[in-house]
mmCIF file of C-alpha atoms in Angstrom:
data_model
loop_
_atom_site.group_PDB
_atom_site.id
_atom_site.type_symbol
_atom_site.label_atom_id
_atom_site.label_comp_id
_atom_site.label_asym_id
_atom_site.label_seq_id
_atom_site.Cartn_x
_atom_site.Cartn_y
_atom_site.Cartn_z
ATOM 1 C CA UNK M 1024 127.974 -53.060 -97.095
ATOM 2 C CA UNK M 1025 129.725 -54.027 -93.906
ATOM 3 C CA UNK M 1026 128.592 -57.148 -92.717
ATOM 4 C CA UNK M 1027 128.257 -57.599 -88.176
ATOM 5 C CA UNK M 1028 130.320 -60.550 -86.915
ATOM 6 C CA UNK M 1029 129.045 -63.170 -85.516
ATOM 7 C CA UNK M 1030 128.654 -63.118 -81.212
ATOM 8 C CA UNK M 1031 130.815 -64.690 -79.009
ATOM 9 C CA UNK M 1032 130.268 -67.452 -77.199
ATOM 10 C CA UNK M 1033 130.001 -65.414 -73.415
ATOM 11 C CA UNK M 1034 128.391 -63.210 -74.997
ATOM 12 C CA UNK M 1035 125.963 -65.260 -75.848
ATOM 13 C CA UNK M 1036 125.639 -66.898 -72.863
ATOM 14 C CA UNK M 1037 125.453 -63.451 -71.117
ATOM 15 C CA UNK M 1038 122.479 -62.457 -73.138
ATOM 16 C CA UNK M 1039 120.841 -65.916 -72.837
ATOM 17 C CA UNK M 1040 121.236 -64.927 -68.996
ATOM 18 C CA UNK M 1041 119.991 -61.929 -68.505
ATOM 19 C CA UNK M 1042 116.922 -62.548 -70.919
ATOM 20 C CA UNK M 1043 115.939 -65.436 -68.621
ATOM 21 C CA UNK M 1044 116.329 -63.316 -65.542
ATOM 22 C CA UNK M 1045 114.008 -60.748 -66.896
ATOM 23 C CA UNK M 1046 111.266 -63.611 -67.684
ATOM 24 C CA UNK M 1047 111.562 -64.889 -64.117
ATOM 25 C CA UNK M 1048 111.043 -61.167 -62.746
ATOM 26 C CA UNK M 1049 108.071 -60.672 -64.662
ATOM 27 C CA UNK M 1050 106.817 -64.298 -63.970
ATOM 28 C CA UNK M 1051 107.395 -63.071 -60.537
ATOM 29 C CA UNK M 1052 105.499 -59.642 -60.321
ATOM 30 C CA UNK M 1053 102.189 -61.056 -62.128
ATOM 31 C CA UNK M 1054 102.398 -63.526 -59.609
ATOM 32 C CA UNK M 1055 102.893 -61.305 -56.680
ATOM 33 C CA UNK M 1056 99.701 -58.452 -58.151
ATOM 34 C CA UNK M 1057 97.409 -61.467 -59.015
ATOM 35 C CA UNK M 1058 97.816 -62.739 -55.117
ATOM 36 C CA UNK M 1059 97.636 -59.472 -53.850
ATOM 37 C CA UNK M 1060 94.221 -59.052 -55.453
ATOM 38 C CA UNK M 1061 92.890 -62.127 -54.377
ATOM 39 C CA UNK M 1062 94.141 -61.338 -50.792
ATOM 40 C CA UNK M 1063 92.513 -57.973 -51.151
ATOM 41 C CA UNK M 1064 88.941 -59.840 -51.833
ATOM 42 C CA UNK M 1065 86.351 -59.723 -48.921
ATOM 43 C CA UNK M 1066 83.116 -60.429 -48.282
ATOM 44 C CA UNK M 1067 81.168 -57.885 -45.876
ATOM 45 C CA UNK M 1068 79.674 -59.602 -43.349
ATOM 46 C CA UNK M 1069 75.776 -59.772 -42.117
ATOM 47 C CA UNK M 1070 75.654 -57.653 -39.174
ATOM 48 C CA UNK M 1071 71.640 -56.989 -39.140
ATOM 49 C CA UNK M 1072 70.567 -57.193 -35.594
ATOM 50 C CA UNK M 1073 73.936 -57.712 -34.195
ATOM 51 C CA UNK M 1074 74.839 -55.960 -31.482
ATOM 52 C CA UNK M 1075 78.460 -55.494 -31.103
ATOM 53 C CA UNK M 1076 80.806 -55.801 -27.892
ATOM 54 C CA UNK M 1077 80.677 -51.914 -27.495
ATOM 55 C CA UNK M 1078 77.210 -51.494 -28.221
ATOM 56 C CA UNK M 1079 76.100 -54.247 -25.391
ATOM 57 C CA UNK M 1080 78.803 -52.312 -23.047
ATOM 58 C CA UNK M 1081 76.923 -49.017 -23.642
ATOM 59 C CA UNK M 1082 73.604 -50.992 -22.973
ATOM 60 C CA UNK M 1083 75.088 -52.677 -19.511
ATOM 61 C CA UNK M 1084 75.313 -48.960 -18.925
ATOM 62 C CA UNK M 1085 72.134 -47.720 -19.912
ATOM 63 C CA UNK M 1086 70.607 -50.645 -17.793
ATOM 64 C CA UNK M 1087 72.185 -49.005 -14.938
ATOM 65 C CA UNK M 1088 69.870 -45.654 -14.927
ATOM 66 C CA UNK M 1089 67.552 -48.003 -13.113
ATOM 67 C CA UNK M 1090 64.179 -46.320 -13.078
ATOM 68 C CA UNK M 1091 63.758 -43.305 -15.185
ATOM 69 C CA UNK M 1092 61.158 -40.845 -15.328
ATOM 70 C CA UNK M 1093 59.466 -38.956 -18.104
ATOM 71 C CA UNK M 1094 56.065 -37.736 -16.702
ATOM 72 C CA UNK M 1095 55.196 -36.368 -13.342
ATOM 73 C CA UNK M 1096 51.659 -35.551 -12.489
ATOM 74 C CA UNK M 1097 50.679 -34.197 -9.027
ATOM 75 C CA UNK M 1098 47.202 -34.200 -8.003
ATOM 76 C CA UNK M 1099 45.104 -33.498 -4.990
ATOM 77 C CA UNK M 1100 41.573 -35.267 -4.236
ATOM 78 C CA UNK M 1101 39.050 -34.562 -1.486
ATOM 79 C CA UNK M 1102 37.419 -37.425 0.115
ATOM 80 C CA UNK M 1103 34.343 -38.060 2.563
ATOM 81 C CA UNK M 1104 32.397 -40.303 4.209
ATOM 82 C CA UNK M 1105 29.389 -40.201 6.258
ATOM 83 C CA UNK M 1106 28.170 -42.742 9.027
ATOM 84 C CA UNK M 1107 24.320 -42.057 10.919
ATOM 85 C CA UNK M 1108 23.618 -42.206 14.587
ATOM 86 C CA UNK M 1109 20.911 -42.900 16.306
ATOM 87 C CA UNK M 1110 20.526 -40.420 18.957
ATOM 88 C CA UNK M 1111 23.012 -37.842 17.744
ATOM 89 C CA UNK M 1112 23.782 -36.091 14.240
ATOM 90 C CA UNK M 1113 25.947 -38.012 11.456
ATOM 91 C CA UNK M 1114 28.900 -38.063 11.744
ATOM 92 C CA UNK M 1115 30.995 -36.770 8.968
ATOM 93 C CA UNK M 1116 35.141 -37.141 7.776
ATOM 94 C CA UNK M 1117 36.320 -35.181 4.573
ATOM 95 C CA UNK M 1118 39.974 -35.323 3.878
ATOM 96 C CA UNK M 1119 42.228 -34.008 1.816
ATOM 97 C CA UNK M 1120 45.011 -36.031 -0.357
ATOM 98 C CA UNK M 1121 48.075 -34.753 -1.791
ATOM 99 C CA UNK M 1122 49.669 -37.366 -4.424
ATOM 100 C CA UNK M 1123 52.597 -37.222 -7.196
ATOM 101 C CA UNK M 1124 52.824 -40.302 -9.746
ATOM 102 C CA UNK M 1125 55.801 -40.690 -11.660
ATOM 103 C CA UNK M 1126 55.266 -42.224 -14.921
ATOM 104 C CA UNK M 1127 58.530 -44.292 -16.502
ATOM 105 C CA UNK M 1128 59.695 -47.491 -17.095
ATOM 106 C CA UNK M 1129 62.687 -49.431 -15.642
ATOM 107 C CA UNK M 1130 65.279 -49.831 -17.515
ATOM 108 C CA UNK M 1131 66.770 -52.962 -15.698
ATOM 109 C CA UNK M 1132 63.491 -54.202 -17.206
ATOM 110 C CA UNK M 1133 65.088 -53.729 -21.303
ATOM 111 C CA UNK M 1134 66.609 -57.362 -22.518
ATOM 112 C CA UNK M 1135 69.441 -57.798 -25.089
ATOM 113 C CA UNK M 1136 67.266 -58.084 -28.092
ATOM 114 C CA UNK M 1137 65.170 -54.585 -27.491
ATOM 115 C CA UNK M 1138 68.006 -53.233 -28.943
ATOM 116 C CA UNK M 1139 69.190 -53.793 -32.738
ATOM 117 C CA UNK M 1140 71.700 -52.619 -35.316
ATOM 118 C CA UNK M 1141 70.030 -52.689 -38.975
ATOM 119 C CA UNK M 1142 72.707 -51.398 -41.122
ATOM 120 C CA UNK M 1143 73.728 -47.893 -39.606
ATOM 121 C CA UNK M 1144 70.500 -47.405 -37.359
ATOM 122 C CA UNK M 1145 69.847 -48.395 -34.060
ATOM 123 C CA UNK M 1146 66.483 -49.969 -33.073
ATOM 124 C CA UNK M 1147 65.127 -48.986 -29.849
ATOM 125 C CA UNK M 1148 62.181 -51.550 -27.863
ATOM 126 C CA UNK M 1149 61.338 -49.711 -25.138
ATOM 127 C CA UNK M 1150 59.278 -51.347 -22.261
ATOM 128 C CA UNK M 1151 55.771 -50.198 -21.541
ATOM 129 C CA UNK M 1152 55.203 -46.988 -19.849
ATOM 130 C CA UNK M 1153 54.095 -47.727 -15.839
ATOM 131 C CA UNK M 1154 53.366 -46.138 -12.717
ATOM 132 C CA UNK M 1155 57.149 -46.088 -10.908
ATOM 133 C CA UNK M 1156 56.041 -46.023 -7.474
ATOM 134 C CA UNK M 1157 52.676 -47.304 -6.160
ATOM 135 C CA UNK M 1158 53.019 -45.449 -2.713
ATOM 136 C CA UNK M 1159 52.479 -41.713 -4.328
ATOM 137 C CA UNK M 1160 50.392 -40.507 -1.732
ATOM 138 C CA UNK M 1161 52.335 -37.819 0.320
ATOM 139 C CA UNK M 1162 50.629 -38.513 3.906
ATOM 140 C CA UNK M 1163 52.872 -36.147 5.410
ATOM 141 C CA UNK M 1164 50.444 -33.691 3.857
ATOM 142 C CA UNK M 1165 47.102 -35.175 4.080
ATOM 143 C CA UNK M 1166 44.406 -33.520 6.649
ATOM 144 C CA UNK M 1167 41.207 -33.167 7.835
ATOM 145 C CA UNK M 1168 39.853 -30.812 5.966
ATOM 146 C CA UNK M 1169 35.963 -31.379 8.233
ATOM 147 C CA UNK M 1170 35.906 -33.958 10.896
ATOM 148 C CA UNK M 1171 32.987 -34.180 13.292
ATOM 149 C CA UNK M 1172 33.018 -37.483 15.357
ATOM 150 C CA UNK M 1173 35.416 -39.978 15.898
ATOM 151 C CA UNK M 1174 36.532 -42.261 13.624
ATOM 152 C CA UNK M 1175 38.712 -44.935 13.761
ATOM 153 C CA UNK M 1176 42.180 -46.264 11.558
ATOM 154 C CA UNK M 1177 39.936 -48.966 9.670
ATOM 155 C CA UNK M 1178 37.702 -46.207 7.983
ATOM 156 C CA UNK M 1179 40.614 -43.611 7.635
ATOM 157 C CA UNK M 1180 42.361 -46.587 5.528
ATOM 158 C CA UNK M 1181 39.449 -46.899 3.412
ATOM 159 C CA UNK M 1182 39.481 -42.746 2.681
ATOM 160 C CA UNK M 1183 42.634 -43.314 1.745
ATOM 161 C CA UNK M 1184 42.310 -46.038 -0.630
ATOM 162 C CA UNK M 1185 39.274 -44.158 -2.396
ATOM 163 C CA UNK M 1186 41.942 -41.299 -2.571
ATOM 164 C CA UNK M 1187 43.982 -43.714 -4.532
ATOM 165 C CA UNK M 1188 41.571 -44.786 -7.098
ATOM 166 C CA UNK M 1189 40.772 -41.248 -7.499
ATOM 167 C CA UNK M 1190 44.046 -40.090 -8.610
ATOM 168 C CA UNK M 1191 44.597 -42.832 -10.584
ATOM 169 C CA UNK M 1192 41.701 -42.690 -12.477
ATOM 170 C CA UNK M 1193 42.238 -38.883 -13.166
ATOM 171 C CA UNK M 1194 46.043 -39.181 -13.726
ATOM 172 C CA UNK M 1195 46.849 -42.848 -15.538
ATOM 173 C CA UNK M 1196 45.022 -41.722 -18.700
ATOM 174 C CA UNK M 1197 45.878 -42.294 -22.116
ATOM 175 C CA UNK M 1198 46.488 -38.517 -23.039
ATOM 176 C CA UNK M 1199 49.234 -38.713 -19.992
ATOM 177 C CA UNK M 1200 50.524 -42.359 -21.302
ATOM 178 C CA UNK M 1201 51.258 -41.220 -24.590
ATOM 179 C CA UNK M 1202 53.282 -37.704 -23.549
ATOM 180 C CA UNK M 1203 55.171 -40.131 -21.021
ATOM 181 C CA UNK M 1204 55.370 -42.230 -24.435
ATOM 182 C CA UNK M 1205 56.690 -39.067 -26.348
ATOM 183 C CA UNK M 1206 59.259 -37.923 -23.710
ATOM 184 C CA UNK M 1207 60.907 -41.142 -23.619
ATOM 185 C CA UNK M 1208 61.727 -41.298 -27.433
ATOM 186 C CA UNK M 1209 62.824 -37.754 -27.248
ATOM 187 C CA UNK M 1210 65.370 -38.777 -24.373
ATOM 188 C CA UNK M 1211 66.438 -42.117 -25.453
ATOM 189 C CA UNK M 1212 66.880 -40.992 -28.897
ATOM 190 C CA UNK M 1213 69.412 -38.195 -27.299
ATOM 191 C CA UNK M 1214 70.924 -40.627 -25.120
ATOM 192 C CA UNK M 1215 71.861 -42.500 -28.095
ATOM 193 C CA UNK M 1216 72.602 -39.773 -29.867
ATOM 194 C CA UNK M 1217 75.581 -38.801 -27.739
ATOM 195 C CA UNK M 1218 76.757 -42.079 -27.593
ATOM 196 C CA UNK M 1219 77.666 -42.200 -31.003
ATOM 197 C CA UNK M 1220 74.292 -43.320 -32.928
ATOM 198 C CA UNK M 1221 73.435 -40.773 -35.385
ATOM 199 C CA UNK M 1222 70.008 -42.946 -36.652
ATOM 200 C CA UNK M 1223 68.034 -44.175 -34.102
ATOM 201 C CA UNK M 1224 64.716 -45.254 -33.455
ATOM 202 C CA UNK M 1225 62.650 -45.731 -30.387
ATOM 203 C CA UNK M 1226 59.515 -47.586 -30.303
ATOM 204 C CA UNK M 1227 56.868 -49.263 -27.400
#
């Protein structure tokens, strides 16, 4: 049987070498993948009710619409008034009113917090549905529809005031709230829509 001879002294010293180099590179790499991990580790933050830098923008922007309308109602009311003489028949006024109220809100009126990001929806507060513009009488257009007598500005202001209530009354109802109330989520829920938000929700 042929016996091996016995290694060299550089020889061993090469193999003592390389067998340490190879124990450093692997003491290396586990290293190197065990720090990578850890670097890879993170934590998703809490964003619930956060509204981010671009969101806010788009709000800014939104604020900007100013008024916005959802309902308009046009109505006409006929008003009268009567006032007795003494030596002469009544006299009588009946005019006719021609009004359009605009139901909406204002959006300058929306604060920061009305609108929230919980998880991947958007929350929506709107403000209350109101009458945009108190002067919805169209004068222009009222007349006398009978007139007998003459009557002065102080009692034509008061027709007109009655005129007011009147439409008020028959327009500012609840049935005419709500669809004001209905149109709004439908268009802020759009608006929202196209600005990215694919879950919203709009409430009063």
């Amino acid at each position: 049987m042929e016996q091996k001879k016995p290694l060299k002294e550089n020889q061993l010293a090469r193999l003592f070498l390389t067998v340490a180099t190879l124990v450093t590179l692997v003491t290396m790499l586990v290293f190197a993948i065990t720090q990578g991990t850890r670097n890879e580790a993170t934590i998703a933050p809490d964003n619930d009710g956060i509204v981010s830098d671009s969101t806010q923008t788009q709000l800014e922007s939104v604020r900007d619409i100013g008024e916005w309308e959802f309902l308009t109602v046009t109505d006409e009311e006929l008003v009268d008034t009567t006032s007795s003489r003494l030596l002469a028949s009544d006299k009588q006024l009946t005019r006719i009113y021609y009004g359009t109220l605009r139901l909406g809100i204002n959006m300058d009126n929306m604060p920061s917090e009305s609108v929230r990001l919980i998880g991947d929806t958007l929350d929506v507060l709107l403000p209350p549905i109101r009458l945009l513009d108190k002067d919805f009488i169209d004068e222009t257009r009222t007349k006398s529809f009978h007139e007998v007598g003459t009557w002065d500005s102080s009692v034509r202001t008061a027709l007109y005031e009655k005129a007011k209530r009147q439409m008020l009354r028959r327009c500012m109802t609840e049935s005419n709230i709500q669809l004001a109330q209905q149109n709004a989520i439908d268009e802020v829920t759009l608006l929202f829509n196209t600005l990215g938000y694919d879950h919203v929700i709009v409430h009063f």
